[in-house]
Amino acid sequence: MSKLKYGTNYAKLEEYYMQNLLDIVASFSKSYIIWQEVIDNGAKVKPDTVVEVWKGGYQAELAKVTKLGHRALLASCWYLNYIAYGSVWKNYYMCDPYNFNGTESQKALVMGGEACMWAEYVDATNVISRLWPSASAVAERLWSPAKYNSTSEAAPRLDGQRCRMVSRGIQAEPLNGPGFCPHEANVIN
């Protein structure tokens, strides 16, 4: 870092590293997806770059990235490893990737989103139950028109999806508190 005169500015070091990496990828005439900090740190990217917005404050970041003319994917509001009490899926469902200050042409650059998961509190014993059916809430949000945004209307659909998963052997966690699936009631009879 001292040779490059960056002092203790690790953002400059990251920019240097990423710029070299991006130049190598570009030399093969390939496109790439980058995390938002590459743009934030000032690296020069190709016009067809896709930027994944994964940190908090996504509305401002989406506005910035799309104003620069880059396509974007949103992930920051869909980290499924978030631990909280109650029905967390509602937070995922209410996140709208087009809810930022931007023109229609900027919003057209938003390609969609992705559900993500860090592994600090997730391992092989709970990854499936943590993913499902919360990822279903993200999928419905991304695949549905913006006007379909009621969690109370989505709850029965997502409960039904959970029951289909459970009936197929997928250990999906309950979304809306204790309950049971129709196929479980048939076992009791």
Short mmCIF file of N, CA and C in Angstrom, two decimals:
data_model
loop_
_atom_site.label_atom_id
_atom_site.label_comp_id
_atom_site.label_asym_id
_atom_site.label_seq_id
_atom_site.Cartn_x
_atom_site.Cartn_y
_atom_site.Cartn_z
N MET A 1 0.82 -1.18 0.00
CA MET A 1 0.00 0.00 0.00
C MET A 1 0.86 1.25 0.00
N SER A 2 1.98 1.18 0.70
CA SER A 2 2.84 2.36 0.73
C SER A 2 3.47 2.61 -0.64
N LYS A 3 3.81 1.55 -1.37
CA LYS A 3 4.38 1.69 -2.70
C LYS A 3 3.41 2.42 -3.64
N LEU A 4 2.12 2.16 -3.47
CA LEU A 4 1.10 2.80 -4.30
C LEU A 4 0.64 4.14 -3.72
N LYS A 5 1.20 4.50 -2.55
CA LYS A 5 0.88 5.76 -1.86
C LYS A 5 -0.60 5.83 -1.45
N TYR A 6 -1.11 4.70 -0.95
CA TYR A 6 -2.49 4.65 -0.48
C TYR A 6 -2.59 4.88 1.02
N GLY A 7 -1.44 4.93 1.71
CA GLY A 7 -1.49 5.09 3.16
C GLY A 7 -2.24 3.94 3.78
N THR A 8 -3.27 4.25 4.54
CA THR A 8 -4.10 3.19 5.15
C THR A 8 -5.50 3.16 4.54
N ASN A 9 -5.63 3.69 3.33
CA ASN A 9 -6.93 3.74 2.67
C ASN A 9 -7.19 2.42 1.93
N TYR A 10 -7.87 1.52 2.63
CA TYR A 10 -8.13 0.20 2.06
C TYR A 10 -9.12 0.26 0.90
N ALA A 11 -9.96 1.29 0.86
CA ALA A 11 -10.87 1.45 -0.28
C ALA A 11 -10.07 1.67 -1.56
N LYS A 12 -8.97 2.44 -1.48
CA LYS A 12 -8.12 2.66 -2.65
C LYS A 12 -7.45 1.35 -3.07
N LEU A 13 -7.03 0.55 -2.11
CA LEU A 13 -6.42 -0.75 -2.41
C LEU A 13 -7.43 -1.66 -3.09
N GLU A 14 -8.65 -1.68 -2.56
CA GLU A 14 -9.69 -2.50 -3.17
C GLU A 14 -9.99 -2.01 -4.59
N GLU A 15 -10.05 -0.70 -4.77
CA GLU A 15 -10.29 -0.15 -6.11
C GLU A 15 -9.18 -0.58 -7.08
N TYR A 16 -7.94 -0.53 -6.62
CA TYR A 16 -6.79 -0.93 -7.45
C TYR A 16 -6.92 -2.40 -7.85
N TYR A 17 -7.21 -3.26 -6.87
CA TYR A 17 -7.36 -4.69 -7.12
C TYR A 17 -8.51 -4.95 -8.10
N MET A 18 -9.66 -4.35 -7.80
CA MET A 18 -10.83 -4.59 -8.64
C MET A 18 -10.62 -4.04 -10.05
N GLN A 19 -9.97 -2.90 -10.17
CA GLN A 19 -9.74 -2.34 -11.49
C GLN A 19 -8.88 -3.28 -12.33
N ASN A 20 -7.85 -3.84 -11.72
CA ASN A 20 -7.01 -4.81 -12.43
C ASN A 20 -7.80 -6.04 -12.82
N LEU A 21 -8.60 -6.55 -11.92
CA LEU A 21 -9.42 -7.72 -12.19
C LEU A 21 -10.43 -7.43 -13.31
N LEU A 22 -11.09 -6.30 -13.24
CA LEU A 22 -12.08 -5.94 -14.27
C LEU A 22 -11.41 -5.77 -15.63
N ASP A 23 -10.22 -5.19 -15.64
CA ASP A 23 -9.50 -5.03 -16.91
C ASP A 23 -9.13 -6.40 -17.51
N ILE A 24 -8.76 -7.35 -16.67
CA ILE A 24 -8.44 -8.70 -17.15
C ILE A 24 -9.69 -9.34 -17.75
N VAL A 25 -10.82 -9.27 -17.04
CA VAL A 25 -12.06 -9.85 -17.55
C VAL A 25 -12.47 -9.18 -18.86
N ALA A 26 -12.37 -7.85 -18.91
CA ALA A 26 -12.74 -7.11 -20.12
C ALA A 26 -11.86 -7.50 -21.30
N SER A 27 -10.60 -7.86 -21.04
CA SER A 27 -9.70 -8.23 -22.14
C SER A 27 -10.15 -9.51 -22.84
N PHE A 28 -11.02 -10.28 -22.18
CA PHE A 28 -11.57 -11.49 -22.78
C PHE A 28 -12.95 -11.24 -23.42
N SER A 29 -13.31 -9.97 -23.51
CA SER A 29 -14.62 -9.56 -24.06
C SER A 29 -15.77 -10.22 -23.32
N LYS A 30 -15.66 -10.28 -22.01
CA LYS A 30 -16.70 -10.85 -21.18
C LYS A 30 -17.35 -9.75 -20.33
N SER A 31 -18.61 -9.96 -20.02
CA SER A 31 -19.31 -9.06 -19.11
C SER A 31 -19.12 -9.56 -17.68
N TYR A 32 -19.51 -8.74 -16.74
CA TYR A 32 -19.36 -9.16 -15.34
C TYR A 32 -20.41 -8.50 -14.46
N ILE A 33 -20.61 -9.13 -13.31
CA ILE A 33 -21.46 -8.60 -12.25
C ILE A 33 -20.53 -8.24 -11.10
N ILE A 34 -20.74 -7.07 -10.53
CA ILE A 34 -19.91 -6.62 -9.41
C ILE A 34 -20.78 -6.21 -8.23
N TRP A 35 -20.19 -6.20 -7.05
CA TRP A 35 -20.87 -5.64 -5.90
C TRP A 35 -20.77 -4.13 -5.95
N GLN A 36 -21.68 -3.47 -5.30
CA GLN A 36 -21.82 -2.02 -5.36
C GLN A 36 -20.57 -1.26 -4.93
N GLU A 37 -19.78 -1.80 -4.03
CA GLU A 37 -18.63 -1.02 -3.55
C GLU A 37 -17.58 -0.79 -4.62
N VAL A 38 -17.59 -1.60 -5.67
CA VAL A 38 -16.65 -1.37 -6.77
C VAL A 38 -16.97 -0.02 -7.42
N ILE A 39 -18.24 0.27 -7.62
CA ILE A 39 -18.67 1.58 -8.12
C ILE A 39 -18.42 2.65 -7.07
N ASP A 40 -18.78 2.35 -5.83
CA ASP A 40 -18.63 3.32 -4.74
C ASP A 40 -17.18 3.75 -4.57
N ASN A 41 -16.25 2.82 -4.81
CA ASN A 41 -14.83 3.12 -4.65
C ASN A 41 -14.21 3.75 -5.90
N GLY A 42 -15.00 3.93 -6.95
CA GLY A 42 -14.52 4.68 -8.10
C GLY A 42 -13.85 3.89 -9.21
N ALA A 43 -13.97 2.57 -9.21
CA ALA A 43 -13.37 1.80 -10.30
C ALA A 43 -14.08 2.13 -11.61
N LYS A 44 -13.35 2.07 -12.70
CA LYS A 44 -13.92 2.32 -14.03
C LYS A 44 -14.43 1.00 -14.58
N VAL A 45 -15.71 0.94 -14.87
CA VAL A 45 -16.31 -0.31 -15.31
C VAL A 45 -16.87 -0.16 -16.71
N LYS A 46 -17.07 -1.31 -17.36
CA LYS A 46 -17.64 -1.32 -18.71
C LYS A 46 -19.10 -0.88 -18.66
N PRO A 47 -19.59 -0.32 -19.76
CA PRO A 47 -20.99 0.12 -19.79
C PRO A 47 -22.00 -1.00 -19.55
N ASP A 48 -21.67 -2.24 -19.91
CA ASP A 48 -22.63 -3.33 -19.73
C ASP A 48 -22.52 -4.03 -18.38
N THR A 49 -21.83 -3.40 -17.45
CA THR A 49 -21.66 -3.96 -16.12
C THR A 49 -23.00 -4.06 -15.38
N VAL A 50 -23.19 -5.15 -14.66
CA VAL A 50 -24.34 -5.32 -13.78
C VAL A 50 -23.83 -5.13 -12.35
N VAL A 51 -24.52 -4.30 -11.60
CA VAL A 51 -24.11 -3.98 -10.23
C VAL A 51 -25.10 -4.59 -9.26
N GLU A 52 -24.59 -5.42 -8.34
CA GLU A 52 -25.45 -5.99 -7.30
C GLU A 52 -25.44 -5.06 -6.10
N VAL A 53 -26.61 -4.57 -5.76
CA VAL A 53 -26.78 -3.69 -4.60
C VAL A 53 -27.12 -4.60 -3.42
N TRP A 54 -26.17 -4.70 -2.50
CA TRP A 54 -26.32 -5.68 -1.42
C TRP A 54 -26.22 -5.08 -0.03
N LYS A 55 -25.89 -3.81 0.08
CA LYS A 55 -25.78 -3.17 1.40
C LYS A 55 -27.05 -2.37 1.69
N GLY A 56 -27.17 -1.94 2.94
CA GLY A 56 -28.30 -1.13 3.35
C GLY A 56 -28.35 0.18 2.58
N GLY A 57 -29.49 0.88 2.67
CA GLY A 57 -29.67 2.12 1.93
C GLY A 57 -29.79 1.88 0.44
N TYR A 58 -30.52 0.82 0.10
CA TYR A 58 -30.54 0.40 -1.30
C TYR A 58 -31.19 1.41 -2.23
N GLN A 59 -32.15 2.21 -1.73
CA GLN A 59 -32.82 3.15 -2.61
C GLN A 59 -31.83 4.16 -3.20
N ALA A 60 -30.98 4.72 -2.36
CA ALA A 60 -29.99 5.70 -2.84
C ALA A 60 -28.97 5.03 -3.76
N GLU A 61 -28.60 3.81 -3.44
CA GLU A 61 -27.60 3.11 -4.25
C GLU A 61 -28.17 2.73 -5.63
N LEU A 62 -29.41 2.27 -5.66
CA LEU A 62 -30.04 1.96 -6.95
C LEU A 62 -30.15 3.22 -7.81
N ALA A 63 -30.50 4.34 -7.19
CA ALA A 63 -30.59 5.61 -7.93
C ALA A 63 -29.23 5.99 -8.50
N LYS A 64 -28.18 5.81 -7.70
CA LYS A 64 -26.83 6.17 -8.13
C LYS A 64 -26.35 5.27 -9.28
N VAL A 65 -26.50 3.97 -9.09
CA VAL A 65 -26.01 3.00 -10.07
C VAL A 65 -26.73 3.14 -11.41
N THR A 66 -28.05 3.28 -11.35
CA THR A 66 -28.82 3.38 -12.60
C THR A 66 -28.63 4.75 -13.25
N LYS A 67 -28.36 5.76 -12.46
CA LYS A 67 -28.07 7.09 -13.05
C LYS A 67 -26.78 7.04 -13.86
N LEU A 68 -25.86 6.18 -13.43
CA LEU A 68 -24.61 5.98 -14.17
C LEU A 68 -24.84 5.13 -15.43
N GLY A 69 -26.06 4.60 -15.59
CA GLY A 69 -26.39 3.82 -16.78
C GLY A 69 -26.14 2.33 -16.66
N HIS A 70 -25.90 1.85 -15.44
CA HIS A 70 -25.62 0.43 -15.24
C HIS A 70 -26.89 -0.32 -14.87
N ARG A 71 -26.96 -1.57 -15.32
CA ARG A 71 -28.03 -2.45 -14.89
C ARG A 71 -27.76 -2.85 -13.44
N ALA A 72 -28.84 -3.17 -12.72
CA ALA A 72 -28.69 -3.47 -11.30
C ALA A 72 -29.53 -4.67 -10.89
N LEU A 73 -29.03 -5.38 -9.89
CA LEU A 73 -29.75 -6.44 -9.18
C LEU A 73 -29.83 -6.02 -7.72
N LEU A 74 -30.96 -6.22 -7.09
CA LEU A 74 -31.11 -5.87 -5.69
C LEU A 74 -31.03 -7.13 -4.83
N ALA A 75 -30.25 -7.05 -3.76
CA ALA A 75 -30.16 -8.16 -2.81
C ALA A 75 -30.29 -7.70 -1.37
N SER A 76 -30.03 -6.44 -1.08
CA SER A 76 -29.87 -5.99 0.30
C SER A 76 -31.07 -6.27 1.20
N CYS A 77 -32.27 -6.23 0.70
CA CYS A 77 -33.43 -6.47 1.57
C CYS A 77 -33.85 -7.93 1.59
N TRP A 78 -33.10 -8.79 0.92
CA TRP A 78 -33.50 -10.19 0.84
C TRP A 78 -32.42 -11.13 1.37
N TYR A 79 -31.78 -10.74 2.46
CA TYR A 79 -30.83 -11.65 3.13
C TYR A 79 -31.63 -12.52 4.08
N LEU A 80 -31.75 -13.80 3.74
CA LEU A 80 -32.62 -14.71 4.47
C LEU A 80 -32.03 -15.19 5.78
N ASN A 81 -30.80 -14.85 6.07
CA ASN A 81 -30.19 -15.23 7.33
C ASN A 81 -30.56 -14.27 8.45
N TYR A 82 -31.32 -13.24 8.14
CA TYR A 82 -31.76 -12.26 9.14
C TYR A 82 -32.54 -12.98 10.23
N ILE A 83 -32.13 -12.76 11.47
CA ILE A 83 -32.78 -13.45 12.59
C ILE A 83 -33.64 -12.45 13.35
N ALA A 84 -34.90 -12.78 13.48
CA ALA A 84 -35.83 -11.93 14.22
C ALA A 84 -36.99 -12.79 14.70
N TYR A 85 -37.74 -12.26 15.60
CA TYR A 85 -38.90 -12.97 16.11
C TYR A 85 -40.10 -12.67 15.22
N GLY A 86 -40.88 -13.67 14.93
CA GLY A 86 -42.11 -13.46 14.19
C GLY A 86 -41.99 -13.74 12.71
N SER A 87 -42.87 -13.14 11.96
CA SER A 87 -43.00 -13.39 10.52
C SER A 87 -42.08 -12.47 9.72
N VAL A 88 -40.82 -12.83 9.59
CA VAL A 88 -39.84 -12.01 8.87
C VAL A 88 -40.13 -11.94 7.37
N TRP A 89 -40.82 -12.93 6.84
CA TRP A 89 -41.08 -12.98 5.41
C TRP A 89 -41.80 -11.71 4.94
N LYS A 90 -42.57 -11.09 5.83
CA LYS A 90 -43.30 -9.87 5.44
C LYS A 90 -42.34 -8.75 5.04
N ASN A 91 -41.20 -8.67 5.72
CA ASN A 91 -40.18 -7.67 5.34
C ASN A 91 -39.67 -7.96 3.94
N TYR A 92 -39.44 -9.22 3.64
CA TYR A 92 -38.96 -9.59 2.31
C TYR A 92 -40.02 -9.26 1.25
N TYR A 93 -41.26 -9.55 1.60
CA TYR A 93 -42.35 -9.36 0.64
C TYR A 93 -42.56 -7.87 0.33
N MET A 94 -42.37 -7.02 1.31
CA MET A 94 -42.64 -5.59 1.12
C MET A 94 -41.51 -4.85 0.43
N CYS A 95 -40.39 -5.46 0.24
CA CYS A 95 -39.28 -4.80 -0.45
C CYS A 95 -39.58 -4.71 -1.93
N ASP A 96 -39.51 -3.50 -2.46
CA ASP A 96 -39.81 -3.26 -3.88
C ASP A 96 -38.56 -2.73 -4.57
N PRO A 97 -38.00 -3.47 -5.52
CA PRO A 97 -36.77 -3.03 -6.17
C PRO A 97 -36.91 -1.77 -7.01
N TYR A 98 -38.15 -1.35 -7.23
CA TYR A 98 -38.37 -0.12 -8.01
C TYR A 98 -38.70 1.07 -7.13
N ASN A 99 -38.62 0.89 -5.82
CA ASN A 99 -38.93 1.95 -4.88
C ASN A 99 -37.69 2.79 -4.61
N PHE A 100 -37.32 3.59 -5.59
CA PHE A 100 -36.22 4.53 -5.42
C PHE A 100 -36.47 5.74 -6.32
N ASN A 101 -35.83 6.84 -6.00
CA ASN A 101 -35.98 8.05 -6.80
C ASN A 101 -35.17 7.90 -8.07
N GLY A 102 -35.87 7.72 -9.15
CA GLY A 102 -35.22 7.57 -10.44
C GLY A 102 -36.25 7.70 -11.55
N THR A 103 -35.77 7.93 -12.73
CA THR A 103 -36.65 8.04 -13.89
C THR A 103 -37.13 6.66 -14.31
N GLU A 104 -38.08 6.62 -15.23
CA GLU A 104 -38.55 5.33 -15.74
C GLU A 104 -37.42 4.60 -16.47
N SER A 105 -36.55 5.36 -17.15
CA SER A 105 -35.43 4.69 -17.83
C SER A 105 -34.43 4.13 -16.82
N GLN A 106 -34.27 4.78 -15.68
CA GLN A 106 -33.42 4.21 -14.63
C GLN A 106 -34.04 2.94 -14.07
N LYS A 107 -35.33 2.97 -13.82
CA LYS A 107 -36.00 1.80 -13.24
C LYS A 107 -36.00 0.63 -14.21
N ALA A 108 -35.97 0.93 -15.50
CA ALA A 108 -35.89 -0.13 -16.50
C ALA A 108 -34.54 -0.87 -16.44
N LEU A 109 -33.54 -0.25 -15.82
CA LEU A 109 -32.22 -0.89 -15.68
C LEU A 109 -32.16 -1.88 -14.52
N VAL A 110 -33.19 -1.89 -13.68
CA VAL A 110 -33.23 -2.85 -12.57
C VAL A 110 -33.69 -4.19 -13.14
N MET A 111 -32.79 -5.16 -13.10
CA MET A 111 -33.05 -6.47 -13.70
C MET A 111 -33.88 -7.37 -12.79
N GLY A 112 -33.89 -7.07 -11.51
CA GLY A 112 -34.59 -7.90 -10.54
C GLY A 112 -33.81 -7.97 -9.25
N GLY A 113 -33.81 -9.14 -8.66
CA GLY A 113 -33.13 -9.29 -7.39
C GLY A 113 -32.74 -10.73 -7.12
N GLU A 114 -32.17 -10.92 -5.94
CA GLU A 114 -31.78 -12.27 -5.55
C GLU A 114 -31.88 -12.41 -4.04
N ALA A 115 -32.35 -13.56 -3.63
CA ALA A 115 -32.35 -13.91 -2.21
C ALA A 115 -30.96 -14.43 -1.88
N CYS A 116 -30.43 -13.98 -0.77
CA CYS A 116 -29.06 -14.33 -0.37
C CYS A 116 -29.04 -14.85 1.07
N MET A 117 -27.93 -15.46 1.43
CA MET A 117 -27.79 -15.91 2.80
C MET A 117 -26.33 -15.97 3.20
N TRP A 118 -25.96 -15.25 4.24
CA TRP A 118 -24.65 -15.40 4.85
C TRP A 118 -24.71 -16.59 5.80
N ALA A 119 -23.58 -17.12 6.15
CA ALA A 119 -23.56 -18.38 6.91
C ALA A 119 -23.16 -18.23 8.37
N GLU A 120 -23.24 -17.03 8.94
CA GLU A 120 -22.87 -16.89 10.35
C GLU A 120 -23.74 -17.73 11.28
N TYR A 121 -25.04 -17.83 10.97
CA TYR A 121 -25.97 -18.57 11.81
C TYR A 121 -26.66 -19.70 11.05
N VAL A 122 -26.08 -20.10 9.95
CA VAL A 122 -26.70 -21.11 9.10
C VAL A 122 -25.66 -22.18 8.78
N ASP A 123 -26.08 -23.43 8.90
CA ASP A 123 -25.22 -24.54 8.48
C ASP A 123 -26.12 -25.63 7.91
N ALA A 124 -25.58 -26.81 7.74
CA ALA A 124 -26.33 -27.90 7.10
C ALA A 124 -27.58 -28.29 7.89
N THR A 125 -27.62 -27.95 9.19
CA THR A 125 -28.77 -28.36 10.00
C THR A 125 -29.98 -27.45 9.82
N ASN A 126 -29.79 -26.23 9.34
CA ASN A 126 -30.93 -25.32 9.24
C ASN A 126 -31.02 -24.54 7.93
N VAL A 127 -30.17 -24.85 6.96
CA VAL A 127 -30.17 -24.07 5.72
C VAL A 127 -31.48 -24.22 4.95
N ILE A 128 -32.02 -25.42 4.87
CA ILE A 128 -33.25 -25.63 4.11
C ILE A 128 -34.42 -24.94 4.79
N SER A 129 -34.55 -25.13 6.10
CA SER A 129 -35.68 -24.50 6.79
C SER A 129 -35.57 -22.98 6.79
N ARG A 130 -34.36 -22.46 6.77
CA ARG A 130 -34.20 -21.00 6.71
C ARG A 130 -34.53 -20.46 5.33
N LEU A 131 -34.15 -21.21 4.31
CA LEU A 131 -34.44 -20.78 2.93
C LEU A 131 -35.92 -20.79 2.59
N TRP A 132 -36.57 -21.87 3.00
CA TRP A 132 -37.95 -22.08 2.56
C TRP A 132 -38.91 -22.01 3.73
N PRO A 133 -39.99 -21.34 3.54
CA PRO A 133 -40.51 -20.73 2.33
C PRO A 133 -40.21 -19.23 2.20
N SER A 134 -39.28 -18.69 3.00
CA SER A 134 -38.98 -17.26 2.87
C SER A 134 -38.55 -16.88 1.46
N ALA A 135 -37.76 -17.74 0.82
CA ALA A 135 -37.35 -17.45 -0.56
C ALA A 135 -38.56 -17.42 -1.48
N SER A 136 -39.63 -18.12 -1.12
CA SER A 136 -40.86 -18.06 -1.91
C SER A 136 -41.47 -16.66 -1.85
N ALA A 137 -41.37 -16.00 -0.70
CA ALA A 137 -41.88 -14.64 -0.58
C ALA A 137 -41.09 -13.70 -1.49
N VAL A 138 -39.78 -13.88 -1.53
CA VAL A 138 -38.94 -13.07 -2.42
C VAL A 138 -39.32 -13.34 -3.88
N ALA A 139 -39.48 -14.61 -4.22
CA ALA A 139 -39.81 -14.97 -5.60
C ALA A 139 -41.14 -14.35 -6.02
N GLU A 140 -42.14 -14.46 -5.16
CA GLU A 140 -43.45 -13.89 -5.52
C GLU A 140 -43.33 -12.38 -5.70
N ARG A 141 -42.57 -11.74 -4.84
CA ARG A 141 -42.39 -10.29 -4.94
C ARG A 141 -41.74 -9.92 -6.27
N LEU A 142 -40.73 -10.68 -6.67
CA LEU A 142 -40.00 -10.37 -7.90
C LEU A 142 -40.78 -10.74 -9.15
N TRP A 143 -41.59 -11.77 -9.10
CA TRP A 143 -42.29 -12.26 -10.28
C TRP A 143 -43.67 -11.63 -10.47
N SER A 144 -44.13 -10.88 -9.47
CA SER A 144 -45.48 -10.32 -9.54
C SER A 144 -45.45 -8.84 -9.86
N PRO A 145 -46.51 -8.35 -10.48
CA PRO A 145 -46.61 -6.90 -10.70
C PRO A 145 -46.61 -6.16 -9.36
N ALA A 146 -46.14 -4.93 -9.36
CA ALA A 146 -45.99 -4.13 -8.14
C ALA A 146 -47.30 -3.97 -7.38
N LYS A 147 -48.44 -4.02 -8.08
CA LYS A 147 -49.72 -3.81 -7.41
C LYS A 147 -50.07 -4.95 -6.45
N TYR A 148 -49.44 -6.11 -6.62
CA TYR A 148 -49.66 -7.23 -5.71
C TYR A 148 -48.66 -7.14 -4.57
N ASN A 149 -49.04 -6.41 -3.52
CA ASN A 149 -48.09 -6.17 -2.44
C ASN A 149 -48.71 -6.33 -1.05
N SER A 150 -49.80 -7.05 -0.96
CA SER A 150 -50.46 -7.24 0.32
C SER A 150 -49.96 -8.51 1.00
N THR A 151 -49.37 -8.35 2.18
CA THR A 151 -48.90 -9.53 2.91
C THR A 151 -50.07 -10.37 3.40
N SER A 152 -51.21 -9.74 3.71
CA SER A 152 -52.35 -10.53 4.18
C SER A 152 -52.92 -11.39 3.04
N GLU A 153 -52.85 -10.91 1.80
CA GLU A 153 -53.30 -11.72 0.68
C GLU A 153 -52.26 -12.78 0.30
N ALA A 154 -50.99 -12.46 0.52
CA ALA A 154 -49.92 -13.40 0.18
C ALA A 154 -49.81 -14.53 1.19
N ALA A 155 -50.16 -14.28 2.45
CA ALA A 155 -49.97 -15.27 3.51
C ALA A 155 -50.58 -16.63 3.18
N PRO A 156 -51.85 -16.71 2.74
CA PRO A 156 -52.39 -18.05 2.45
C PRO A 156 -51.68 -18.73 1.27
N ARG A 157 -51.27 -17.94 0.28
CA ARG A 157 -50.55 -18.54 -0.86
C ARG A 157 -49.21 -19.12 -0.39
N LEU A 158 -48.51 -18.37 0.45
CA LEU A 158 -47.21 -18.83 0.93
C LEU A 158 -47.35 -20.00 1.90
N ASP A 159 -48.42 -19.97 2.71
CA ASP A 159 -48.69 -21.14 3.57
C ASP A 159 -48.95 -22.38 2.70
N GLY A 160 -49.71 -22.20 1.63
CA GLY A 160 -49.97 -23.31 0.71
C GLY A 160 -48.69 -23.83 0.07
N GLN A 161 -47.81 -22.90 -0.30
CA GLN A 161 -46.52 -23.30 -0.88
C GLN A 161 -45.69 -24.07 0.15
N ARG A 162 -45.70 -23.59 1.39
CA ARG A 162 -44.98 -24.31 2.44
C ARG A 162 -45.52 -25.72 2.59
N CYS A 163 -46.83 -25.86 2.60
CA CYS A 163 -47.43 -27.20 2.75
C CYS A 163 -47.06 -28.11 1.59
N ARG A 164 -47.02 -27.57 0.38
CA ARG A 164 -46.58 -28.40 -0.76
C ARG A 164 -45.14 -28.86 -0.55
N MET A 165 -44.30 -27.97 -0.06
CA MET A 165 -42.90 -28.33 0.19
C MET A 165 -42.80 -29.40 1.26
N VAL A 166 -43.50 -29.19 2.37
CA VAL A 166 -43.45 -30.16 3.48
C VAL A 166 -43.97 -31.52 3.01
N SER A 167 -45.03 -31.54 2.21
CA SER A 167 -45.56 -32.81 1.73
C SER A 167 -44.58 -33.53 0.81
N ARG A 168 -43.63 -32.78 0.26
CA ARG A 168 -42.60 -33.38 -0.61
C ARG A 168 -41.29 -33.64 0.13
N GLY A 169 -41.32 -33.48 1.45
CA GLY A 169 -40.14 -33.80 2.24
C GLY A 169 -39.17 -32.65 2.49
N ILE A 170 -39.54 -31.46 2.07
CA ILE A 170 -38.69 -30.29 2.31
C ILE A 170 -39.08 -29.71 3.66
N GLN A 171 -38.13 -29.61 4.57
CA GLN A 171 -38.40 -29.16 5.93
C GLN A 171 -38.50 -27.63 5.99
N ALA A 172 -39.52 -27.08 5.37
CA ALA A 172 -39.74 -25.63 5.34
C ALA A 172 -40.34 -25.16 6.65
N GLU A 173 -39.82 -24.06 7.17
CA GLU A 173 -40.29 -23.57 8.46
C GLU A 173 -41.65 -22.87 8.32
N PRO A 174 -42.44 -22.82 9.40
CA PRO A 174 -43.71 -22.12 9.36
C PRO A 174 -43.49 -20.62 9.15
N LEU A 175 -44.34 -20.02 8.36
CA LEU A 175 -44.22 -18.58 8.09
C LEU A 175 -45.00 -17.73 9.07
N ASN A 176 -46.16 -18.20 9.45
CA ASN A 176 -47.10 -17.36 10.20
C ASN A 176 -47.42 -17.92 11.57
N GLY A 177 -46.45 -18.51 12.22
CA GLY A 177 -46.69 -19.08 13.54
C GLY A 177 -47.15 -20.53 13.45
N PRO A 178 -47.55 -21.10 14.57
CA PRO A 178 -47.96 -22.50 14.59
C PRO A 178 -49.14 -22.76 13.66
N GLY A 179 -49.17 -23.92 13.13
CA GLY A 179 -50.25 -24.32 12.24
C GLY A 179 -49.99 -25.73 11.76
N PHE A 180 -50.76 -26.16 10.80
CA PHE A 180 -50.53 -27.49 10.23
C PHE A 180 -50.95 -27.46 8.77
N CYS A 181 -50.49 -28.44 8.07
CA CYS A 181 -50.81 -28.59 6.66
C CYS A 181 -51.90 -29.66 6.51
N PRO A 182 -52.72 -29.55 5.47
CA PRO A 182 -53.81 -30.54 5.28
C PRO A 182 -53.32 -31.98 5.27
N HIS A 183 -52.17 -32.25 4.67
CA HIS A 183 -51.69 -33.63 4.63
C HIS A 183 -51.32 -34.13 6.03
N GLU A 184 -50.98 -33.23 6.94
CA GLU A 184 -50.68 -33.62 8.32
C GLU A 184 -51.96 -33.97 9.06
N ALA A 185 -53.05 -33.28 8.78
CA ALA A 185 -54.33 -33.57 9.42
C ALA A 185 -54.84 -34.95 8.99
N ASN A 186 -54.56 -35.34 7.78
CA ASN A 186 -54.99 -36.66 7.29
C ASN A 186 -54.26 -37.78 8.02
N VAL A 187 -53.04 -37.53 8.46
CA VAL A 187 -52.27 -38.53 9.20
C VAL A 187 -52.93 -38.79 10.56
N ILE A 188 -53.45 -37.74 11.14
CA ILE A 188 -54.07 -37.85 12.48
C ILE A 188 -55.36 -38.66 12.42
N ASN A 189 -56.13 -38.52 11.35
CA ASN A 189 -57.42 -39.23 11.23
C ASN A 189 -57.25 -40.69 11.07
#
